[in-house]
Coordinates of C-alpha atoms and ligand atoms in Angstrom, one line a residue:
M72 CA 15.6 2.1 33.4
S73 CA 18.7 0.0 33.6
T74 CA 20.8 -2.1 31.3
T75 CA 21.1 -5.7 32.2
E76 CA 23.6 -6.9 29.7
Q77 CA 27.0 -5.4 29.3
A78 CA 27.5 -5.6 25.5
G79 CA 29.0 -2.4 24.0
R80 CA 28.2 -0.2 26.9
V81 CA 30.3 2.5 28.6
A82 CA 31.1 1.8 32.3
A83 CA 29.5 4.7 34.1
P84 CA 26.1 5.8 32.7
T85 CA 25.7 9.6 32.5
A86 CA 22.5 10.9 34.1
H87 CA 20.3 12.9 31.7
P88 CA 17.1 14.9 32.2
L89 CA 15.2 12.5 29.8
D90 CA 16.0 9.4 31.8
P91 CA 12.7 7.7 32.7
L92 CA 11.6 7.8 36.4
S93 CA 13.4 5.3 38.6
A94 CA 11.7 2.9 41.0
E95 CA 12.6 5.2 43.8
E96 CA 11.2 8.2 42.0
F97 CA 7.9 6.4 41.5
R98 CA 7.8 5.7 45.3
Q99 CA 8.6 9.3 46.0
V100 CA 5.8 10.6 43.8
A101 CA 3.2 8.4 45.5
A102 CA 4.6 9.3 49.0
I103 CA 4.5 13.0 48.3
L104 CA 0.9 12.8 47.1
R105 CA -0.2 10.7 50.1
R106 CA 1.4 13.2 52.5
E107 CA 0.4 16.5 50.8
R108 CA -3.0 15.6 49.2
G109 CA -4.3 12.8 51.3
V110 CA -4.1 10.2 48.5
G111 CA -5.1 7.2 50.6
A112 CA -5.7 3.5 50.4
R113 CA -9.0 4.0 48.6
W114 CA -7.2 5.8 45.8
R115 CA -5.6 4.5 42.6
F116 CA -2.8 5.9 40.6
A117 CA -3.7 5.7 36.9
S118 CA -0.4 7.1 35.7
I119 CA 2.9 8.5 36.9
E120 CA 5.4 9.8 34.3
L121 CA 8.4 12.1 34.0
V122 CA 7.7 15.7 33.1
E123 CA 10.1 15.8 30.1
P124 CA 12.2 19.0 30.0
G125 CA 11.2 21.6 27.4
K126 CA 13.1 21.8 24.2
D127 CA 15.0 24.9 25.2
A128 CA 16.1 23.4 28.5
L129 CA 17.2 20.2 26.7
R130 CA 19.3 22.1 24.2
A131 CA 20.9 24.1 27.0
F132 CA 21.7 21.0 29.2
Q133 CA 25.3 20.2 29.8
P134 CA 26.3 16.8 31.2
G135 CA 27.1 17.0 34.9
Q136 CA 24.7 19.9 35.5
P137 CA 22.1 19.5 38.3
I138 CA 18.9 18.0 36.9
R139 CA 15.4 19.1 38.0
R140 CA 13.0 16.1 38.2
D141 CA 9.3 16.5 38.1
A142 CA 6.5 14.0 37.5
H143 CA 3.0 14.1 36.2
A144 CA 0.5 11.9 38.1
V145 CA -3.1 11.1 37.5
C146 CA -5.0 9.5 40.4
W147 CA -8.5 9.1 41.5
N148 CA -10.5 8.4 44.7
R149 CA -12.5 5.2 44.3
D150 CA -15.1 6.4 46.9
D151 CA -16.4 9.4 44.9
G152 CA -14.8 8.6 41.5
Q153 CA -13.2 12.0 41.3
A154 CA -9.9 12.2 39.4
Y155 CA -7.0 14.6 39.8
R156 CA -3.9 15.5 37.8
A157 CA -0.8 16.5 39.8
V158 CA 2.6 17.9 39.0
V159 CA 5.0 16.6 41.7
S160 CA 8.4 18.2 42.1
L161 CA 10.8 15.4 43.0
T162 CA 13.5 18.0 43.4
D163 CA 11.6 20.0 46.0
G164 CA 9.5 17.1 47.5
T165 CA 6.3 19.1 46.9
V166 CA 3.1 19.0 44.9
A167 CA 3.5 21.9 42.4
A168 CA 0.1 21.6 40.9
W169 CA -3.2 19.8 41.7
E170 CA -6.1 19.9 39.3
H171 CA -9.5 18.4 39.7
L172 CA -10.8 16.6 36.5
P173 CA -14.5 16.5 36.9
G174 CA -16.2 13.9 34.7
Q175 CA -13.0 12.3 33.5
H176 CA -12.2 8.7 33.7
P177 CA -8.5 7.9 33.8
N178 CA -7.0 4.9 32.0
M179 CA -7.7 1.4 33.0
T180 CA -5.1 -0.3 35.3
V181 CA -3.7 -3.7 35.2
D182 CA -4.7 -4.1 38.9
E183 CA -8.4 -3.6 37.9
W184 CA -8.1 -6.1 35.1
H185 CA -6.9 -8.8 37.5
E186 CA -9.1 -7.8 40.4
C187 CA -12.2 -7.8 38.2
D188 CA -11.5 -11.3 36.8
E189 CA -10.9 -12.6 40.4
M190 CA -14.1 -10.9 41.7
L191 CA -16.3 -12.2 38.9
R192 CA -15.0 -15.7 39.1
G193 CA -16.2 -15.7 42.8
E194 CA -19.5 -14.1 42.0
P195 CA -22.5 -16.5 42.6
R196 CA -24.6 -14.9 39.8
M197 CA -21.7 -15.5 37.4
A198 CA -21.4 -19.1 38.6
E199 CA -25.1 -19.6 38.0
A200 CA -25.0 -18.1 34.5
L201 CA -22.0 -20.3 33.7
A202 CA -23.6 -23.4 35.1
R203 CA -26.6 -22.9 32.9
R204 CA -24.2 -23.3 30.0
G205 CA -22.5 -26.4 31.5
V206 CA -19.4 -24.5 32.7
T207 CA -18.7 -25.5 36.3
D208 CA -14.9 -25.4 36.6
L209 CA -14.4 -21.7 37.4
G210 CA -10.7 -22.2 37.6
R211 CA -10.7 -22.4 33.8
V212 CA -12.8 -19.3 33.3
L213 CA -11.3 -15.9 32.4
V214 CA -13.2 -12.7 32.5
D215 CA -11.6 -10.1 30.3
V216 CA -12.8 -6.7 31.2
W217 CA -13.0 -4.0 28.4
A218 CA -13.5 -0.3 28.6
Y219 CA -16.6 1.3 27.3
G220 CA -17.5 4.2 25.0
A221 CA -19.8 6.6 26.9
A222 CA -22.6 6.4 24.4
L223 CA -22.9 2.6 25.0
V224 CA -23.1 2.8 28.8
P225 CA -26.6 2.0 30.0
E226 CA -28.3 5.2 31.2
R227 CA -28.5 3.9 34.8
Y228 CA -24.8 3.6 35.1
R229 CA -23.7 6.9 33.6
G230 CA -20.9 8.5 35.5
L231 CA -19.7 5.3 37.1
R232 CA -16.3 3.8 36.2
V233 CA -17.9 0.9 34.4
G234 CA -16.3 -1.9 32.5
W235 CA -17.9 -4.8 30.6
G236 CA -16.5 -8.3 30.5
D237 CA -16.1 -11.1 28.0
V238 CA -16.2 -14.5 29.4
W239 CA -13.8 -17.3 28.1
Y240 CA -12.9 -20.7 29.3
R241 CA -10.0 -23.0 28.7
G242 CA -10.6 -26.5 27.2
S243 CA -8.0 -28.0 29.6
E244 CA -5.8 -26.8 32.5
H245 CA -3.1 -25.4 30.2
G246 CA -5.3 -24.7 27.2
N247 CA -5.6 -21.5 25.4
P248 CA -7.6 -19.1 27.6
Y249 CA -9.3 -17.5 24.6
A250 CA -10.2 -20.7 22.8
H251 CA -13.8 -20.9 23.9
P252 CA -16.0 -17.8 24.1
V253 CA -18.9 -18.0 26.4
A254 CA -21.5 -16.6 24.1
G255 CA -23.9 -13.9 25.1
L256 CA -22.6 -13.5 28.7
H257 CA -21.3 -10.0 29.6
P258 CA -21.0 -8.8 33.2
I259 CA -21.2 -5.1 33.7
V260 CA -19.0 -4.0 36.5
D261 CA -18.5 -1.0 38.7
L262 CA -14.7 -0.9 38.8
N263 CA -14.5 1.5 41.7
R264 CA -16.6 -0.6 44.1
M265 CA -15.3 -3.6 42.2
E266 CA -18.7 -5.2 42.1
L267 CA -21.0 -6.8 39.6
L268 CA -23.8 -4.4 38.5
E269 CA -25.6 -6.8 36.3
I270 CA -25.1 -9.7 33.9
E271 CA -26.3 -9.3 30.3
D272 CA -27.3 -12.8 29.5
S273 CA -28.6 -13.3 26.1
A274 CA -28.6 -17.1 26.1
D275 CA -31.4 -16.8 23.6
S276 CA -29.2 -14.6 21.3
G277 CA -29.2 -17.2 18.6
A278 CA -25.9 -18.8 19.8
P279 CA -26.0 -22.5 19.5
A280 CA -27.1 -24.5 22.5
T281 CA -24.2 -26.9 22.1
P282 CA -20.8 -25.2 21.7
P283 CA -19.0 -26.3 18.6
R284 CA -15.9 -28.5 18.8
V285 CA -13.0 -26.2 18.1
M286 CA -9.3 -26.9 17.9
G287 CA -8.2 -23.7 19.7
E288 CA -4.8 -24.9 21.1
Y289 CA -1.2 -23.9 20.3
L290 CA 0.9 -25.7 22.9
P291 CA 3.0 -28.5 21.4
E292 CA 1.4 -31.1 23.7
L293 CA -2.1 -30.0 22.8
I294 CA -1.9 -29.8 19.0
P295 CA -2.9 -32.8 16.9
M296 CA 0.3 -32.9 14.9
P297 CA 4.0 -33.6 15.5
P298 CA 6.6 -30.8 15.3
R299 CA 8.3 -30.4 12.0
D300 CA 12.1 -30.6 11.7
I301 CA 14.3 -27.5 11.8
K302 CA 18.1 -27.1 12.3
P303 CA 19.6 -24.5 14.7
L304 CA 20.5 -21.0 13.4
S305 CA 23.0 -19.0 15.3
V306 CA 24.0 -15.4 15.1
S307 CA 27.5 -14.6 16.3
Q308 CA 29.4 -11.3 16.6
P309 CA 32.7 -12.6 17.8
E310 CA 34.2 -9.1 18.2
G311 CA 31.1 -7.7 19.9
V312 CA 28.5 -5.2 18.7
S313 CA 29.0 -1.9 16.9
F314 CA 26.8 0.2 19.1
T315 CA 27.3 1.7 22.5
L316 CA 24.8 2.5 25.2
D317 CA 25.8 5.2 27.8
G318 CA 22.9 5.5 30.2
T319 CA 20.0 6.1 27.8
L320 CA 22.2 7.4 25.0
L321 CA 22.5 4.9 22.1
S322 CA 25.0 5.4 19.3
W323 CA 25.5 3.4 16.2
Q324 CA 26.8 4.0 12.6
N325 CA 26.4 7.8 12.7
W326 CA 23.1 7.5 14.5
Q327 CA 22.6 8.9 17.9
L328 CA 19.4 8.7 20.0
R329 CA 18.1 8.5 23.5
L330 CA 15.8 5.9 24.9
G331 CA 12.8 6.8 27.0
F332 CA 9.9 4.8 28.4
N333 CA 6.6 5.6 29.9
Y334 CA 3.4 3.9 31.0
R335 CA 1.4 4.9 27.9
E336 CA 3.7 5.1 24.9
G337 CA 6.1 2.4 26.1
L338 CA 9.4 3.0 24.3
V339 CA 10.0 6.6 23.3
L340 CA 12.9 7.7 21.0
H341 CA 14.3 11.1 21.8
T342 CA 16.7 13.5 20.1
V343 CA 17.4 11.3 17.1
G344 CA 20.3 12.6 15.0
F345 CA 22.7 11.6 12.3
S346 CA 26.4 12.4 12.5
D347 CA 27.5 14.0 9.2
S348 CA 31.2 14.8 8.9
G349 CA 31.4 14.8 12.7
R350 CA 28.4 17.1 13.4
V351 CA 25.2 15.5 14.8
R352 CA 22.3 16.8 12.7
P353 CA 18.9 16.5 14.3
V354 CA 16.3 14.4 12.5
A355 CA 13.6 13.9 15.1
H356 CA 13.0 15.4 18.5
R357 CA 10.7 12.6 19.7
L358 CA 9.2 9.5 18.1
S359 CA 6.5 7.4 19.7
F360 CA 3.1 5.8 19.4
A361 CA 0.4 8.1 20.8
E362 CA -2.7 6.0 20.3
M363 CA -4.0 2.7 18.9
V364 CA -7.7 2.3 18.1
V365 CA -9.2 -1.1 17.4
P366 CA -12.8 -1.0 16.3
Y367 CA -14.4 -4.4 15.8
R368 CA -16.7 -4.3 12.8
D369 CA -19.4 -6.6 14.0
P370 CA -22.6 -5.1 15.3
T371 CA -23.9 -8.3 17.0
T372 CA -24.5 -8.7 20.8
D373 CA -21.1 -10.0 21.7
H374 CA -19.1 -7.4 19.8
Y375 CA -20.9 -4.0 19.4
R376 CA -19.1 -2.3 22.2
R377 CA -15.7 -3.6 21.2
T378 CA -13.5 -0.5 20.3
A379 CA -10.3 -0.7 22.1
F380 CA -7.9 2.2 22.7
D381 CA -4.9 0.1 23.6
I382 CA -2.7 3.1 24.3
G383 CA -5.1 5.6 25.9
E384 CA -7.2 3.0 27.8
W385 CA -4.5 0.5 28.8
G386 CA -1.0 1.8 27.9
L387 CA 1.8 0.2 26.0
G388 CA 4.2 0.7 28.8
F389 CA 2.0 -1.0 31.4
M390 CA 1.5 -3.9 28.9
T391 CA 5.2 -4.4 28.0
T392 CA 6.4 -7.9 28.6
S393 CA 9.9 -9.2 29.3
L394 CA 12.0 -10.5 26.4
E395 CA 13.9 -13.8 26.2
L396 CA 17.2 -14.3 24.5
G397 CA 16.9 -16.6 21.4
C398 CA 13.1 -16.4 21.5
D399 CA 12.2 -12.8 21.2
C400 CA 15.5 -11.5 20.0
L401 CA 18.3 -13.4 18.4
G402 CA 22.0 -12.6 18.5
E403 CA 24.2 -10.3 20.6
I404 CA 21.5 -8.5 22.6
T405 CA 21.6 -5.6 25.0
Y406 CA 18.5 -5.5 27.1
V407 CA 17.2 -2.5 28.9
D408 CA 14.8 -2.9 31.9
A409 CA 11.8 -0.5 32.2
V410 CA 10.0 0.6 35.4
V411 CA 6.3 1.3 35.5
H412 CA 4.0 1.4 38.6
D413 CA 0.9 -0.3 39.8
S414 CA -2.3 1.4 40.9
R415 CA -1.0 1.8 44.4
G416 CA 1.9 3.8 43.1
E417 CA 4.4 1.0 43.8
P418 CA 7.1 0.5 41.2
R419 CA 7.2 -2.6 39.0
T420 CA 10.3 -3.4 37.0
I421 CA 9.9 -5.1 33.6
K422 CA 13.1 -7.0 33.1
N423 CA 14.5 -7.0 29.6
A424 CA 11.7 -4.7 28.4
I425 CA 13.7 -3.2 25.5
C426 CA 15.9 -5.2 23.1
I427 CA 18.7 -3.5 21.2
H428 CA 20.7 -5.4 18.6
E429 CA 22.2 -5.3 15.1
E430 CA 20.9 -7.3 12.2
D431 CA 22.4 -8.2 8.9
N432 CA 19.9 -7.0 6.2
A433 CA 21.1 -8.6 3.0
V434 CA 22.6 -6.2 0.4
L435 CA 23.0 -2.4 0.9
W436 CA 24.3 -1.7 -2.6
K437 CA 26.0 -3.6 -5.4
H438 CA 27.3 -3.3 -8.9
V439 CA 28.9 -5.9 -11.1
D440 CA 31.4 -4.2 -13.4
H441 CA 31.8 -6.3 -16.5
V442 CA 35.6 -5.8 -16.4
Y443 CA 36.5 -5.7 -12.7
G444 CA 33.8 -7.8 -11.1
A445 CA 31.5 -7.2 -8.2
E446 CA 31.5 -4.6 -5.5
V447 CA 29.0 -5.3 -2.7
R448 CA 28.2 -3.9 0.7
R449 CA 26.3 -5.8 3.3
A450 CA 23.5 -3.8 5.0
R451 CA 23.4 -3.7 8.7
R452 CA 20.6 -2.2 10.8
L453 CA 20.1 -1.4 14.4
V454 CA 16.9 -2.6 15.9
V455 CA 15.3 -1.2 19.0
S456 CA 12.2 -3.2 20.0
F457 CA 9.7 -4.0 22.6
H458 CA 6.7 -6.3 22.9
V459 CA 3.3 -5.6 24.5
T460 CA 0.5 -8.0 25.4
V461 CA -2.9 -6.5 25.5
A462 CA -5.1 -9.3 26.8
N463 CA -5.5 -11.6 23.8
Y464 CA -3.3 -9.7 21.4
E465 CA 0.4 -9.0 21.1
Y466 CA 2.0 -6.0 19.4
L467 CA 5.7 -6.2 18.6
V468 CA 7.3 -2.8 17.9
Y469 CA 10.5 -2.5 15.9
W470 CA 12.3 0.8 15.3
R471 CA 15.0 0.1 12.7
F472 CA 17.9 2.5 11.9
Y473 CA 19.7 2.0 8.6
Q474 CA 23.2 3.1 7.5
D475 CA 21.7 5.2 4.7
G476 CA 19.7 7.4 7.1
N477 CA 16.4 5.5 6.8
I478 CA 14.3 4.9 9.8
E479 CA 11.7 2.1 9.6
C480 CA 9.0 1.6 12.1
E481 CA 7.4 -1.8 12.0
V482 CA 4.6 -3.2 14.1
R483 CA 3.8 -6.9 14.1
A484 CA 0.5 -8.1 15.5
T485 CA 0.2 -11.6 16.8
G486 CA -1.7 -13.4 19.6
I487 CA -5.2 -14.8 19.6
M488 CA -8.2 -13.4 17.8
V489 CA -11.5 -12.8 19.4
T490 CA -13.9 -15.5 18.1
T491 CA -17.5 -16.1 18.4
H492 CA -19.9 -19.1 17.8
F493 CA -22.9 -19.2 15.5
P494 CA -25.7 -21.6 14.9
D495 CA -25.9 -24.2 12.2
G496 CA -27.1 -23.1 8.9
H497 CA -25.9 -19.5 9.2
Q498 CA -23.0 -17.8 7.5
P499 CA -21.3 -15.0 9.5
P500 CA -21.5 -11.7 7.6
Y501 CA -19.1 -9.7 9.8
G502 CA -16.2 -12.2 10.1
T503 CA -14.4 -15.2 8.6
L504 CA -15.2 -18.8 9.4
V505 CA -12.1 -20.1 11.3
D506 CA -13.4 -23.3 13.0
E507 CA -16.5 -25.3 13.4
R508 CA -19.4 -22.8 13.7
T509 CA -16.9 -20.2 14.8
Y510 CA -15.9 -17.0 13.2
A511 CA -13.4 -14.2 13.9
P512 CA -14.9 -10.7 13.5
F513 CA -13.3 -8.3 11.1
H514 CA -11.6 -5.5 12.9
Q515 CA -9.0 -2.8 12.3
H516 CA -5.9 -1.8 14.2
F517 CA -5.2 1.9 13.7
I518 CA -1.9 3.1 15.2
V519 CA -1.1 6.7 15.5
A520 CA 2.6 7.5 15.4
R521 CA 3.5 10.9 16.9
L522 CA 6.5 12.1 14.9
D523 CA 8.0 15.2 16.3
L524 CA 10.5 15.7 13.5
D525 CA 13.2 18.4 13.7
V526 CA 15.0 18.2 10.4
D527 CA 18.2 20.1 10.9
G528 CA 16.4 22.1 13.6
P529 CA 12.8 22.9 14.6
A530 CA 11.8 25.3 11.7
N531 CA 10.2 22.8 9.3
T532 CA 7.5 22.8 6.7
V533 CA 5.6 19.8 5.4
Y534 CA 5.2 19.5 1.7
A535 CA 2.7 17.1 0.0
T536 CA 4.7 15.6 -2.9
E537 CA 2.7 14.3 -5.8
S538 CA 3.6 12.8 -9.2
E539 CA 1.7 14.0 -12.2
A540 CA 1.8 12.7 -15.8
L541 CA 1.6 15.6 -18.3
P542 CA -0.7 15.3 -21.2
V543 CA 0.6 14.7 -24.7
S544 CA 1.6 18.1 -26.2
E545 CA 4.1 19.7 -28.4
E546 CA 6.8 19.5 -25.7
N547 CA 5.6 16.0 -24.6
P548 CA 4.7 14.3 -27.9
Y549 CA 5.1 10.8 -26.5
G550 CA 3.3 11.4 -23.3
L551 CA 6.2 10.3 -21.2
A552 CA 6.7 13.5 -19.1
L553 CA 6.3 13.1 -15.4
V554 CA 6.6 16.0 -13.0
V555 CA 6.6 16.0 -9.2
R556 CA 4.7 18.8 -7.5
N557 CA 5.6 19.8 -4.0
T558 CA 2.8 21.7 -2.2
P559 CA 3.6 23.3 1.1
L560 CA 1.0 22.8 3.8
H561 CA 0.3 26.1 5.4
T562 CA -2.4 25.4 8.0
E563 CA -3.7 22.6 10.2
S564 CA -6.7 22.2 7.8
E565 CA -4.3 21.7 4.9
G566 CA -2.3 19.4 7.1
M567 CA -5.1 16.9 7.2
Q568 CA -3.9 14.6 4.4
D569 CA -5.1 11.4 2.9
Y570 CA -3.2 8.7 1.0
D571 CA -3.7 9.1 -2.7
W572 CA -2.8 6.3 -5.0
P573 CA -3.2 8.0 -8.4
T574 CA -0.6 10.7 -7.4
Q575 CA 1.7 8.5 -5.2
R576 CA 1.3 11.2 -2.6
A577 CA 3.9 11.3 0.2
W578 CA 5.0 14.0 2.5
K579 CA 8.4 15.7 2.9
V580 CA 9.4 17.5 6.1
V581 CA 11.7 20.2 4.9
N582 CA 13.9 22.8 6.5
D583 CA 13.8 25.7 4.0
G584 CA 16.5 27.5 6.1
V585 CA 19.1 24.9 5.5
R586 CA 20.5 24.0 2.0
N587 CA 22.6 21.0 1.1
G588 CA 25.6 21.2 -1.1
L589 CA 23.4 21.0 -4.2
G590 CA 21.6 24.1 -3.1
T591 CA 18.2 22.4 -2.3
S592 CA 16.4 22.4 1.0
V593 CA 17.2 19.5 3.3
G594 CA 14.3 17.2 4.1
Y595 CA 13.1 13.8 5.3
K596 CA 10.3 12.0 3.5
L597 CA 7.4 10.2 5.2
V598 CA 6.7 7.3 2.9
P599 CA 3.0 6.3 3.6
T600 CA 2.8 2.6 3.7
G601 CA 0.5 0.5 5.9
C602 CA -2.3 3.1 5.8
F603 CA -6.0 2.4 5.0
P604 CA -9.2 4.3 5.2
P605 CA -11.5 4.1 8.3
L606 CA -14.5 2.7 6.4
L607 CA -16.6 4.0 9.3
D608 CA -19.7 6.1 9.2
R609 CA -18.8 9.5 10.3
S610 CA -21.8 9.6 12.6
S611 CA -20.9 6.3 14.4
V612 CA -20.0 6.2 18.0
A613 CA -16.6 4.6 17.2
F614 CA -15.7 7.3 14.7
R615 CA -16.8 10.1 17.0
R616 CA -14.4 8.9 19.6
A617 CA -11.5 8.4 17.2
Q618 CA -11.7 11.0 14.5
V619 CA -8.0 10.9 14.1
I620 CA -8.5 7.8 12.0
G621 CA -10.3 9.9 9.4
H622 CA -7.0 11.0 7.8
T623 CA -3.7 9.4 7.1
L624 CA -1.7 12.4 8.3
W625 CA -2.3 15.3 10.6
V626 CA 0.2 18.1 11.1
T627 CA 0.1 20.4 14.1
P628 CA 2.5 23.1 15.4
Y629 CA 4.4 21.6 18.4
R630 CA 2.7 22.2 21.8
E631 CA 4.0 20.5 24.9
D632 CA 0.6 19.5 26.1
E633 CA -0.7 18.1 22.8
R634 CA 0.2 14.4 23.1
W635 CA -2.9 12.3 22.9
P636 CA -4.8 12.3 19.5
C637 CA -8.0 10.9 20.9
G638 CA -7.9 12.9 24.1
E639 CA -6.1 12.4 27.3
F640 CA -8.8 10.2 28.7
P641 CA -10.4 8.0 26.0
N642 CA -11.7 5.6 28.7
L643 CA -15.5 6.1 28.7
S644 CA -15.1 8.9 26.2
D645 CA -17.9 10.3 24.1
H646 CA -15.9 12.1 21.5
D647 CA -12.3 12.7 20.3
S648 CA -11.0 15.6 22.3
G649 CA -7.5 15.5 20.9
L650 CA -6.5 16.3 17.3
P651 CA -10.0 17.4 16.0
T652 CA -10.2 19.9 18.9
W653 CA -6.7 21.3 18.6
T654 CA -6.8 21.6 14.8
E655 CA -10.1 23.6 15.0
Q656 CA -7.8 26.6 15.6
N657 CA -6.4 26.1 12.2
R658 CA -3.0 27.3 13.3
S659 CA -0.1 27.9 11.0
I660 CA 2.2 24.9 10.4
E661 CA 4.6 26.6 8.0
N662 CA 8.3 27.1 8.8
T663 CA 7.7 26.1 12.5
D664 CA 8.2 23.3 14.9
V665 CA 5.8 20.7 13.5
V666 CA 4.5 17.4 14.8
L667 CA 3.3 14.8 12.3
W668 CA 0.6 12.3 13.4
Y669 CA 0.7 9.3 11.0
V670 CA -2.1 6.9 11.1
F671 CA -1.3 3.4 9.9
G672 CA -1.9 -0.2 10.9
I673 CA -3.7 -3.4 9.9
H674 CA -7.1 -3.7 8.3
H675 CA -7.6 -7.1 9.6
V676 CA -9.9 -9.2 7.4
T677 CA -9.5 -12.3 9.5
R678 CA -8.3 -15.6 8.0
P679 CA -8.6 -19.3 8.9
E680 CA -4.8 -19.2 9.0
D681 CA -4.9 -16.7 11.9
W682 CA -6.5 -19.3 14.1
P683 CA -5.9 -20.5 16.8
I684 CA -2.9 -18.2 17.1
M685 CA -2.0 -15.6 14.5
P686 CA 1.4 -15.7 12.7
V687 CA 2.6 -12.1 12.8
D688 CA 1.0 -9.6 10.5
A689 CA 3.6 -6.9 9.9
V690 CA 3.1 -3.3 8.8
S691 CA 5.6 -0.5 8.6
F692 CA 6.2 3.0 7.5
W693 CA 9.5 4.8 6.6
L694 CA 11.2 8.0 7.2
K695 CA 13.8 8.5 4.4
P696 CA 16.3 11.3 3.9
F697 CA 15.4 13.3 0.8
G698 CA 18.1 15.9 0.1
F699 CA 19.1 15.7 3.8
F700 CA 22.4 14.5 2.4
D701 CA 23.7 15.8 -1.0
R702 CA 25.0 12.3 -1.9
N703 CA 24.7 8.7 -0.9
P704 CA 25.8 8.6 2.7
T705 CA 26.8 5.0 2.6
L706 CA 29.9 5.3 0.4
D707 CA 32.1 4.9 3.5
V708 CA 30.4 1.7 4.7
P709 CA 33.4 -0.7 4.7
P710 CA 33.4 -3.9 2.7
T711 CA 32.9 -6.7 5.2
P712 CA 34.0 -9.4 4.6
A713 CA 36.9 -8.1 2.5
Q714 CA 36.0 -10.1 -0.6
C715 CA 33.1 -7.8 -1.1
H716 CA 35.7 -5.5 -2.6
D717 CA 37.9 -6.6 -5.5
Ligands
CU280 CU1 -6.3 -8.1 14.3

């Protein structure tokens, strides 16, 4: 990770144990495994990431101390399909642990996605199947390989590293690659031998013989209308920005946090704290996205296998794309590069992977005194963001820090929807008509945020907080009385919580050992927005693999190795071996180091307006101080400009 722009940063970055692996460290991990474990040319690296130091070690760390560096790696041998998990000591140059993972299929890799597309476009059987549909220009074809759920893999291919492909073609050289689906054509591929096993060709599936005429383009030169008029808008901070970045340590308006990055979660926020009267009070130990599950809700031939695990199968880090000034981020931007690796273990630098900037956010607070006039403060927020492209879809992730102690996490989805054609005279039951004889299947994007909060320290309890209207009684003759009930969640089974509209249920993470000046326990409230029910049969294959989506919130006691809510290897999985398995122990979650797993996202009932490219659909949730401070922490925000104060 390295900073590419100089705005607001300190000259010599200080090394820290949470710094992501460098390009050189990726190379070393691969070299050590080649040397010590015979990881050869027929192997692939699925993942390499830093072993993050434990909480005690982190607390004890002093700048300048020697730093131990270790990495986790998962790799597999393509010849026999066997996968291994390694702990590699970079400090000692040795393999500290090497574990066989029988029956496990590591995540998909970007290399496989490209190699599979390449291989299939040169496959004579594919060329024949396409020619039968009138597609002869293979240069315009894209085969998008997807991962499978185990239950849907044909019996004869069980145990293989199989993928299945969608076939698309561009209407012209620079046309949208996802504009034209090739209906009923799905290659099944052995990704280890990188060869075609068979083609599922249901040309008789009811899809129309003549493809519809669709307008699936978005490039200015390909759309049938002139661009509308718009004037320039500039953001200028003539005196520079108000944040500093020292290595990976980011400081702004009392906030302090550390940036991390890995192949799977992408951006990770570590040790988030708020400086209160000069003392940095912990709020969160680690914030990230641990899984994203995207079941398509269309049981027809072209879609019944479509349940993507964009984090567990593909990885937000691997899919992160470079950001461009003025396009992706506007204003005074500090970019941070990220380093990931390819399946050979070679480092790959993503330039401008993370964008850090400040934004004006309208009014923070205001009052007009009828005698003395108005007093106003402008709100400013710090935004740390990154963008990922997972084949046809884009996810834009924004962590926003506010002056009042609020943290907002917003995800925007954009990109190109999966579409499918249907014959004349039919109406699609499982999607919305978006173009001539073309519909976009309904689907859902469930995102699981892993929120390792440490509110003023690790000993926290989660309370469900619910509003209740009291019945009319002698004490409440007008029926106005409203009380708020705070119920501590004692065990993991109590920690499985669902959104509840009638009680406006939310959750407070409280440190009962720390009191504010008012004498109440300090806390942070998780405000559940952007959540929705799974609407999935509990016996379905999709639900079995992603049981985490069955609740809005799960709470577990912190365990270093519990990171992936649908299991470490959702690729070709049969069931969810993460949260449902851990929580079977029904451990205590009271007055301990808790981790919250918040499930939110987008219930995507597709619209004609989402086609051919989707204007962003944004969803967010909030972490808000609740008694963390004993008064409004923004009284000291200065009036800028000066006329905001009379
Ligand atoms: Cu969607």
